[in-house]
């Protein structure tokens, strides 16, 4: 009889260890089914969270062979075929504090979500009698974001959170913020943008894992970009904003990046001067040329096309 083996990373009262369980294979079963089978027939102490079993509640998110996914929609057949083994490694999702075994603590994450005010500030023209109607076109601007089920898969795989959880909100938080910013019924979009801006909006490292691992095929990285655009148009400024503006200016002017002026425009004269030794090393290796301060690059071939593309993108956003 074919056997399926789960190697489960367990955590209990400060102790972490891996425990192995095996059970008879059954076709067309999910990873969550296997966990429940272990709990029901082998080890009732195994702890995990699950509810709807329909990929709606997001409670059963776990790491399977190192990748975050929903246990209720991930088939054992698919995993064993994909990885070429009947042994499956299961762990709690990453970048969360673990309560026990596969159960993680969401309290801190919910508090972070609250910072962006994930609710509508209703416009005064709406009331109980007239309702809060909007056009289908306006509804389409944010309806996809409402599909976020707060499973935490994006946060689990986020490289920025893995490096530092303190100065960056979880990807789904930015998705929730943008959902209300894009809602035409909301009277105070900056109430969502400002806290996002102040809590790491420009610190995304663009690993795109939030997109690749989202079980609902949402795009938190795109939401971050859209929030950045709104923040910039509203006049909010930091190094990230200044860097993006300088980047665009270089593309429009010559199509080349001027690394010398880029630093000055982004960091300012004082902070750029503090990086003098680093700049000397870059110069020694031919990475920058101080003469670019006074002698700009010649425009690249096809610069007119570059400018046309940028202007077309700007028009499309209006």
CSV table of C-alpha atoms in Angstrom, one decimal:
chain,number,residue,atom,x,y,z
A,1,UNK,CA,0.0,0.0,0.0
A,2,UNK,CA,1.4,3.4,-1.0
A,3,UNK,CA,2.3,5.5,2.0
A,4,UNK,CA,2.3,9.3,2.3
A,5,UNK,CA,4.7,10.8,4.8
A,6,UNK,CA,4.4,14.2,6.5
A,7,UNK,CA,7.4,15.7,8.1
A,8,UNK,CA,5.8,18.3,10.3
A,9,UNK,CA,7.7,21.2,12.0
A,10,UNK,CA,6.2,21.3,15.5
A,11,UNK,CA,6.5,24.0,18.2
A,12,UNK,CA,5.4,23.6,21.8
A,13,UNK,CA,6.4,25.7,24.8
A,14,UNK,CA,9.7,26.9,23.3
A,15,UNK,CA,10.7,23.6,21.9
A,16,UNK,CA,10.9,23.0,18.2
A,17,UNK,CA,11.3,19.7,16.5
A,18,UNK,CA,10.3,17.8,13.4
A,19,UNK,CA,7.9,14.8,13.7
A,20,UNK,CA,7.2,12.3,11.0
A,21,UNK,CA,3.8,10.7,10.3
A,22,UNK,CA,2.8,8.2,7.6
A,23,UNK,CA,-0.7,7.2,6.5
A,24,UNK,CA,-2.2,5.3,3.6
A,25,UNK,CA,-2.5,7.1,0.3
A,26,UNK,CA,-6.0,8.0,-1.0
A,27,UNK,CA,-6.4,9.7,-4.3
A,28,UNK,CA,-7.7,13.3,-4.7
A,29,UNK,CA,-7.1,14.3,-1.1
A,30,UNK,CA,-5.8,17.6,0.2
A,31,UNK,CA,-2.9,18.5,2.4
A,32,UNK,CA,-5.4,19.5,5.0
A,33,UNK,CA,-7.2,16.2,4.8
A,34,UNK,CA,-3.9,14.5,5.6
A,35,UNK,CA,-3.4,16.8,8.7
A,36,UNK,CA,-6.9,16.0,9.9
A,37,UNK,CA,-6.3,12.2,9.4
A,38,UNK,CA,-3.1,12.4,11.5
A,39,UNK,CA,-5.0,14.3,14.2
A,40,UNK,CA,-7.9,11.9,14.2
A,41,UNK,CA,-6.1,8.6,13.9
A,42,UNK,CA,-2.5,9.0,15.0
A,43,UNK,CA,-1.7,12.1,17.2
A,44,UNK,CA,-4.5,14.2,18.7
A,45,UNK,CA,-2.0,16.7,20.0
A,46,UNK,CA,-1.1,18.0,16.5
A,47,UNK,CA,-2.3,21.6,16.3
A,48,UNK,CA,-3.4,23.5,13.2
A,49,UNK,CA,-6.1,25.8,12.2
A,50,UNK,CA,-8.8,25.2,9.6
A,51,UNK,CA,-12.4,26.2,9.1
A,52,UNK,CA,-14.2,26.5,5.7
A,53,UNK,CA,-12.2,23.9,3.7
A,54,UNK,CA,-13.2,26.0,0.6
A,55,UNK,CA,-10.4,28.5,0.3
A,56,UNK,CA,-12.5,31.2,1.7
A,57,UNK,CA,-11.5,31.8,5.3
A,58,UNK,CA,-7.7,31.7,4.8
A,59,UNK,CA,-7.2,29.9,8.2
A,60,UNK,CA,-5.4,26.8,6.9
A,61,UNK,CA,-2.4,28.6,5.3
A,62,UNK,CA,0.9,26.6,5.9
A,63,UNK,CA,4.2,26.0,4.3
A,64,UNK,CA,4.3,22.9,2.1
A,65,UNK,CA,7.8,22.0,1.0
A,66,UNK,CA,8.9,25.5,1.7
A,67,UNK,CA,6.1,27.3,-0.1
A,68,UNK,CA,3.1,29.0,1.5
A,69,UNK,CA,-0.3,27.8,0.4
A,70,UNK,CA,-3.7,26.9,1.6
A,71,UNK,CA,-3.9,23.4,2.9
A,72,UNK,CA,-7.5,23.0,1.9
A,73,UNK,CA,-7.0,23.5,-1.8
A,74,UNK,CA,-3.5,22.0,-2.2
A,75,UNK,CA,-3.8,18.4,-3.4
A,76,UNK,CA,-1.5,15.7,-2.2
A,77,UNK,CA,-1.4,14.3,-5.7
A,78,UNK,CA,-0.2,17.6,-7.1
A,79,UNK,CA,2.5,18.1,-4.5
A,80,UNK,CA,3.9,14.6,-4.8
A,81,UNK,CA,3.9,14.8,-8.6
A,82,UNK,CA,5.5,18.3,-8.6
A,83,UNK,CA,8.3,17.4,-6.1
A,84,UNK,CA,8.7,13.8,-7.1
A,85,UNK,CA,8.4,12.4,-3.6
A,86,UNK,CA,5.7,10.9,-1.3
A,87,UNK,CA,7.4,12.7,1.6
A,88,UNK,CA,5.9,16.2,2.2
A,89,UNK,CA,7.5,18.7,4.6
A,90,UNK,CA,5.0,21.0,6.4
A,91,UNK,CA,5.7,24.0,8.5
A,92,UNK,CA,3.9,27.1,9.8
A,93,UNK,CA,3.8,30.1,7.5
A,94,UNK,CA,6.8,32.4,7.8
A,95,UNK,CA,7.1,35.8,9.3
A,96,UNK,CA,4.5,35.1,12.0
A,97,UNK,CA,5.0,34.2,15.7
A,98,UNK,CA,4.1,30.6,16.2
A,99,UNK,CA,1.6,29.7,19.0
A,100,UNK,CA,1.9,26.0,18.7
A,101,UNK,CA,2.8,23.6,15.8
A,102,UNK,CA,1.2,25.0,12.7
A,103,UNK,CA,-1.0,27.6,14.5
A,104,UNK,CA,0.3,31.2,14.2
A,105,UNK,CA,-0.5,34.4,16.1
A,106,UNK,CA,-2.5,36.9,14.1
A,107,UNK,CA,-3.1,39.5,16.9
A,108,UNK,CA,0.0,41.6,16.0
A,109,UNK,CA,-0.9,41.3,12.3
A,110,UNK,CA,-4.5,42.5,12.8
A,111,UNK,CA,-3.1,45.5,14.8
A,112,UNK,CA,-0.9,46.4,11.8
A,113,UNK,CA,-3.8,46.1,9.5
A,114,UNK,CA,-5.7,48.6,11.6
A,115,UNK,CA,-3.0,51.3,11.0
A,116,UNK,CA,-4.3,51.9,7.4
A,117,UNK,CA,-8.0,52.2,8.5
A,118,UNK,CA,-9.4,49.4,6.4
A,119,UNK,CA,-12.9,50.8,6.3
A,120,UNK,CA,-14.8,53.4,4.3
A,121,UNK,CA,-15.0,57.0,5.4
A,122,UNK,CA,-18.3,57.6,3.7
A,123,UNK,CA,-18.9,60.7,1.7
A,124,UNK,CA,-21.5,63.1,3.1
A,125,UNK,CA,-23.8,62.9,0.1
A,126,UNK,CA,-24.5,59.2,1.0
A,127,UNK,CA,-27.2,58.4,3.5
A,128,UNK,CA,-29.4,55.6,4.7
A,129,UNK,CA,-32.2,56.5,2.2
A,130,UNK,CA,-30.2,57.0,-0.9
A,131,UNK,CA,-27.5,54.4,-0.2
A,132,UNK,CA,-23.9,54.7,-1.5
A,133,UNK,CA,-24.2,53.8,-5.2
A,134,UNK,CA,-21.3,53.8,-7.6
A,135,UNK,CA,-20.9,53.0,-11.3
A,136,UNK,CA,-19.8,49.5,-12.5
A,137,UNK,CA,-16.6,51.1,-13.8
A,138,UNK,CA,-15.7,52.5,-10.3
A,139,UNK,CA,-16.6,49.2,-8.7
A,140,UNK,CA,-14.2,47.4,-11.0
A,141,UNK,CA,-11.3,49.5,-9.8
A,142,UNK,CA,-11.2,47.8,-6.4
A,143,UNK,CA,-13.4,44.7,-6.6
A,144,UNK,CA,-10.4,42.3,-7.1
A,145,UNK,CA,-8.8,43.5,-3.9
A,146,UNK,CA,-11.9,42.5,-1.9
A,147,UNK,CA,-11.0,38.9,-2.7
A,148,UNK,CA,-8.1,39.0,-0.2
A,149,UNK,CA,-8.9,36.4,2.5
A,150,UNK,CA,-6.1,37.4,4.9
A,151,UNK,CA,-4.5,34.0,4.7
A,152,UNK,CA,-1.0,35.5,5.2
A,153,UNK,CA,0.7,33.6,2.3
A,154,UNK,CA,2.0,36.9,0.9
A,155,UNK,CA,3.5,37.9,4.3
A,156,UNK,CA,5.0,34.4,4.7
A,157,UNK,CA,7.1,34.7,1.5
A,158,UNK,CA,7.9,38.5,1.8
A,159,UNK,CA,11.7,38.9,1.7
A,160,UNK,CA,11.4,42.4,3.2
A,161,UNK,CA,9.5,41.0,6.2
A,162,UNK,CA,12.1,38.2,6.5
A,163,UNK,CA,14.8,40.8,6.8
A,164,UNK,CA,13.0,43.2,9.1
A,165,UNK,CA,9.4,43.1,10.3
A,166,UNK,CA,9.5,46.4,12.2
A,167,UNK,CA,9.6,49.0,9.4
A,168,UNK,CA,7.3,47.4,6.8
A,169,UNK,CA,3.7,46.4,6.9
A,170,UNK,CA,2.6,43.1,5.5
A,171,UNK,CA,1.8,43.0,1.8
A,172,UNK,CA,-1.9,42.3,2.3
A,173,UNK,CA,-2.1,45.5,4.5
A,174,UNK,CA,-1.2,47.6,1.5
A,175,UNK,CA,-3.7,45.6,-0.6
A,176,UNK,CA,-6.4,46.4,1.9
A,177,UNK,CA,-5.4,50.1,2.0
A,178,UNK,CA,-5.5,50.4,-1.8
A,179,UNK,CA,-8.9,48.8,-1.9
A,180,UNK,CA,-10.3,51.8,0.0
A,181,UNK,CA,-8.1,54.4,-1.8
A,182,UNK,CA,-9.6,53.2,-5.1
A,183,UNK,CA,-13.2,53.2,-3.8
A,184,UNK,CA,-15.0,56.2,-5.2
A,185,UNK,CA,-17.3,56.2,-2.2
A,186,UNK,CA,-14.4,56.9,0.2
A,187,UNK,CA,-14.2,60.5,1.4
A,188,UNK,CA,-10.7,60.3,2.9
A,189,UNK,CA,-8.3,58.3,0.7
A,190,UNK,CA,-5.3,59.9,2.4
A,191,UNK,CA,-6.4,58.4,5.7
A,192,UNK,CA,-5.3,55.1,4.2
A,193,UNK,CA,-2.3,56.4,2.2
A,194,UNK,CA,-0.6,58.4,5.0
A,195,UNK,CA,-0.2,55.5,7.4
A,196,UNK,CA,1.0,53.3,4.6
A,197,UNK,CA,3.5,55.9,3.5
A,198,UNK,CA,4.7,56.3,7.1
A,199,UNK,CA,5.1,52.5,7.6
A,200,UNK,CA,7.4,51.3,4.9
A,201,UNK,CA,5.6,51.9,1.6
A,202,UNK,CA,8.8,52.6,-0.2
A,203,UNK,CA,10.7,49.7,1.4
A,204,UNK,CA,9.3,46.9,-0.7
A,205,UNK,CA,12.3,45.1,-2.3
A,206,UNK,CA,10.2,43.9,-5.3
A,207,UNK,CA,10.8,40.2,-4.8
A,208,UNK,CA,7.3,39.6,-6.2
A,209,UNK,CA,6.8,36.6,-3.9
A,210,UNK,CA,3.5,38.2,-2.7
A,211,UNK,CA,2.2,37.9,-6.2
A,212,UNK,CA,3.5,34.4,-7.0
A,213,UNK,CA,2.2,32.9,-3.7
A,214,UNK,CA,-1.2,34.5,-3.4
A,215,UNK,CA,-3.9,31.8,-3.7
A,216,UNK,CA,-6.4,34.4,-5.0
A,217,UNK,CA,-4.0,35.7,-7.7
A,218,UNK,CA,-3.9,39.2,-6.2
A,219,UNK,CA,-1.0,41.6,-6.7
A,220,UNK,CA,0.1,43.3,-3.5
A,221,UNK,CA,3.2,44.6,-5.2
A,222,UNK,CA,1.0,46.4,-7.7
A,223,UNK,CA,-1.0,47.9,-4.9
A,224,UNK,CA,2.2,49.2,-3.3
A,225,UNK,CA,3.1,50.8,-6.6
A,226,UNK,CA,-0.4,52.4,-6.9
A,227,UNK,CA,-0.2,53.7,-3.3
A,228,UNK,CA,3.2,55.2,-4.0
A,229,UNK,CA,1.8,57.0,-7.0
A,230,UNK,CA,-1.1,58.5,-5.0
A,231,UNK,CA,1.3,59.5,-2.2
A,232,UNK,CA,3.7,61.2,-4.6
A,233,UNK,CA,0.9,63.1,-6.3
A,234,UNK,CA,-0.3,64.2,-2.9
A,235,UNK,CA,3.1,65.7,-2.2
A,236,UNK,CA,4.4,63.1,0.3
A,237,UNK,CA,8.1,62.9,0.1
A,238,UNK,CA,10.9,60.7,1.3
A,239,UNK,CA,14.0,59.1,-0.2
A,240,UNK,CA,12.0,56.6,-2.1
A,241,UNK,CA,9.8,59.3,-3.7
A,242,UNK,CA,12.8,61.4,-4.6
A,243,UNK,CA,14.6,58.5,-6.1
A,244,UNK,CA,11.7,57.6,-8.3
A,245,UNK,CA,11.3,61.2,-9.5
A,246,UNK,CA,15.0,61.4,-10.2
A,247,UNK,CA,14.9,58.1,-12.0
A,248,UNK,CA,12.1,59.3,-14.2
A,249,UNK,CA,13.8,62.6,-15.0
A,250,UNK,CA,17.0,60.8,-16.2
A,251,UNK,CA,14.9,58.5,-18.4
A,252,UNK,CA,13.1,61.5,-19.9
A,253,UNK,CA,16.2,63.5,-20.4
A,254,UNK,CA,18.7,61.0,-21.8
A,255,UNK,CA,17.5,57.5,-21.3
A,256,UNK,CA,20.6,56.9,-19.0
A,257,UNK,CA,20.7,56.8,-15.3
A,258,UNK,CA,23.1,59.4,-13.9
A,259,UNK,CA,24.3,57.7,-10.7
A,260,UNK,CA,26.0,60.9,-9.4
A,261,UNK,CA,23.1,63.2,-9.6
A,262,UNK,CA,20.7,60.4,-8.6
A,263,UNK,CA,22.4,60.3,-5.2
A,264,UNK,CA,22.3,64.0,-4.8
A,265,UNK,CA,18.6,64.2,-5.7
A,266,UNK,CA,17.7,61.3,-3.5
A,267,UNK,CA,19.8,61.8,-0.4
A,268,UNK,CA,20.7,65.5,-0.6
A,269,UNK,CA,24.2,67.0,-0.4
A,270,UNK,CA,24.9,66.2,3.2
A,271,UNK,CA,23.9,62.5,3.1
A,272,UNK,CA,25.6,62.0,-0.2
A,273,UNK,CA,28.8,63.5,1.2
A,274,UNK,CA,28.7,60.9,4.0
A,275,UNK,CA,29.0,58.2,1.3
A,276,UNK,CA,32.2,59.7,-0.1
A,277,UNK,CA,34.4,56.7,0.5
A,278,UNK,CA,31.8,54.4,-1.1
A,279,UNK,CA,31.6,56.8,-4.0
A,280,UNK,CA,35.4,56.6,-4.4
A,281,UNK,CA,35.3,52.9,-4.6
A,282,UNK,CA,32.6,53.0,-7.2
A,283,UNK,CA,34.6,55.5,-9.2
A,284,UNK,CA,37.7,53.3,-8.9
A,285,UNK,CA,35.7,50.4,-10.4
A,286,UNK,CA,34.3,52.5,-13.2
A,287,UNK,CA,30.7,52.4,-11.8
A,288,UNK,CA,30.3,56.2,-11.6
A,289,UNK,CA,32.0,59.2,-13.2
A,290,UNK,CA,32.1,62.5,-11.3
A,291,UNK,CA,32.2,64.4,-14.6
A,292,UNK,CA,28.6,63.4,-15.0
A,293,UNK,CA,27.8,66.3,-12.6
A,294,UNK,CA,28.6,68.7,-15.4
A,295,UNK,CA,28.7,66.6,-18.5
A,296,UNK,CA,25.5,64.7,-18.9
A,297,UNK,CA,25.1,61.5,-20.9
A,298,UNK,CA,24.2,61.8,-24.6
A,299,UNK,CA,20.6,60.7,-25.2
A,300,UNK,CA,20.3,57.1,-26.1
A,301,UNK,CA,19.2,56.0,-29.6
A,302,UNK,CA,15.4,56.0,-29.6
A,303,UNK,CA,15.0,58.5,-26.8
A,304,UNK,CA,11.9,60.0,-28.5
A,305,UNK,CA,10.3,56.5,-28.2
A,306,UNK,CA,11.2,56.3,-24.5
A,307,UNK,CA,9.6,59.7,-23.9
A,308,UNK,CA,6.5,58.7,-25.8
A,309,UNK,CA,6.1,55.5,-23.8
A,310,UNK,CA,6.5,57.4,-20.5
A,311,UNK,CA,4.0,60.1,-21.5
A,312,UNK,CA,1.5,57.4,-22.7
A,313,UNK,CA,1.8,55.7,-19.3
A,314,UNK,CA,1.1,59.0,-17.6
A,315,UNK,CA,-1.9,59.7,-19.7
A,316,UNK,CA,-3.3,56.2,-19.0
A,317,UNK,CA,-3.2,56.9,-15.3
A,318,UNK,CA,-5.3,60.0,-15.6
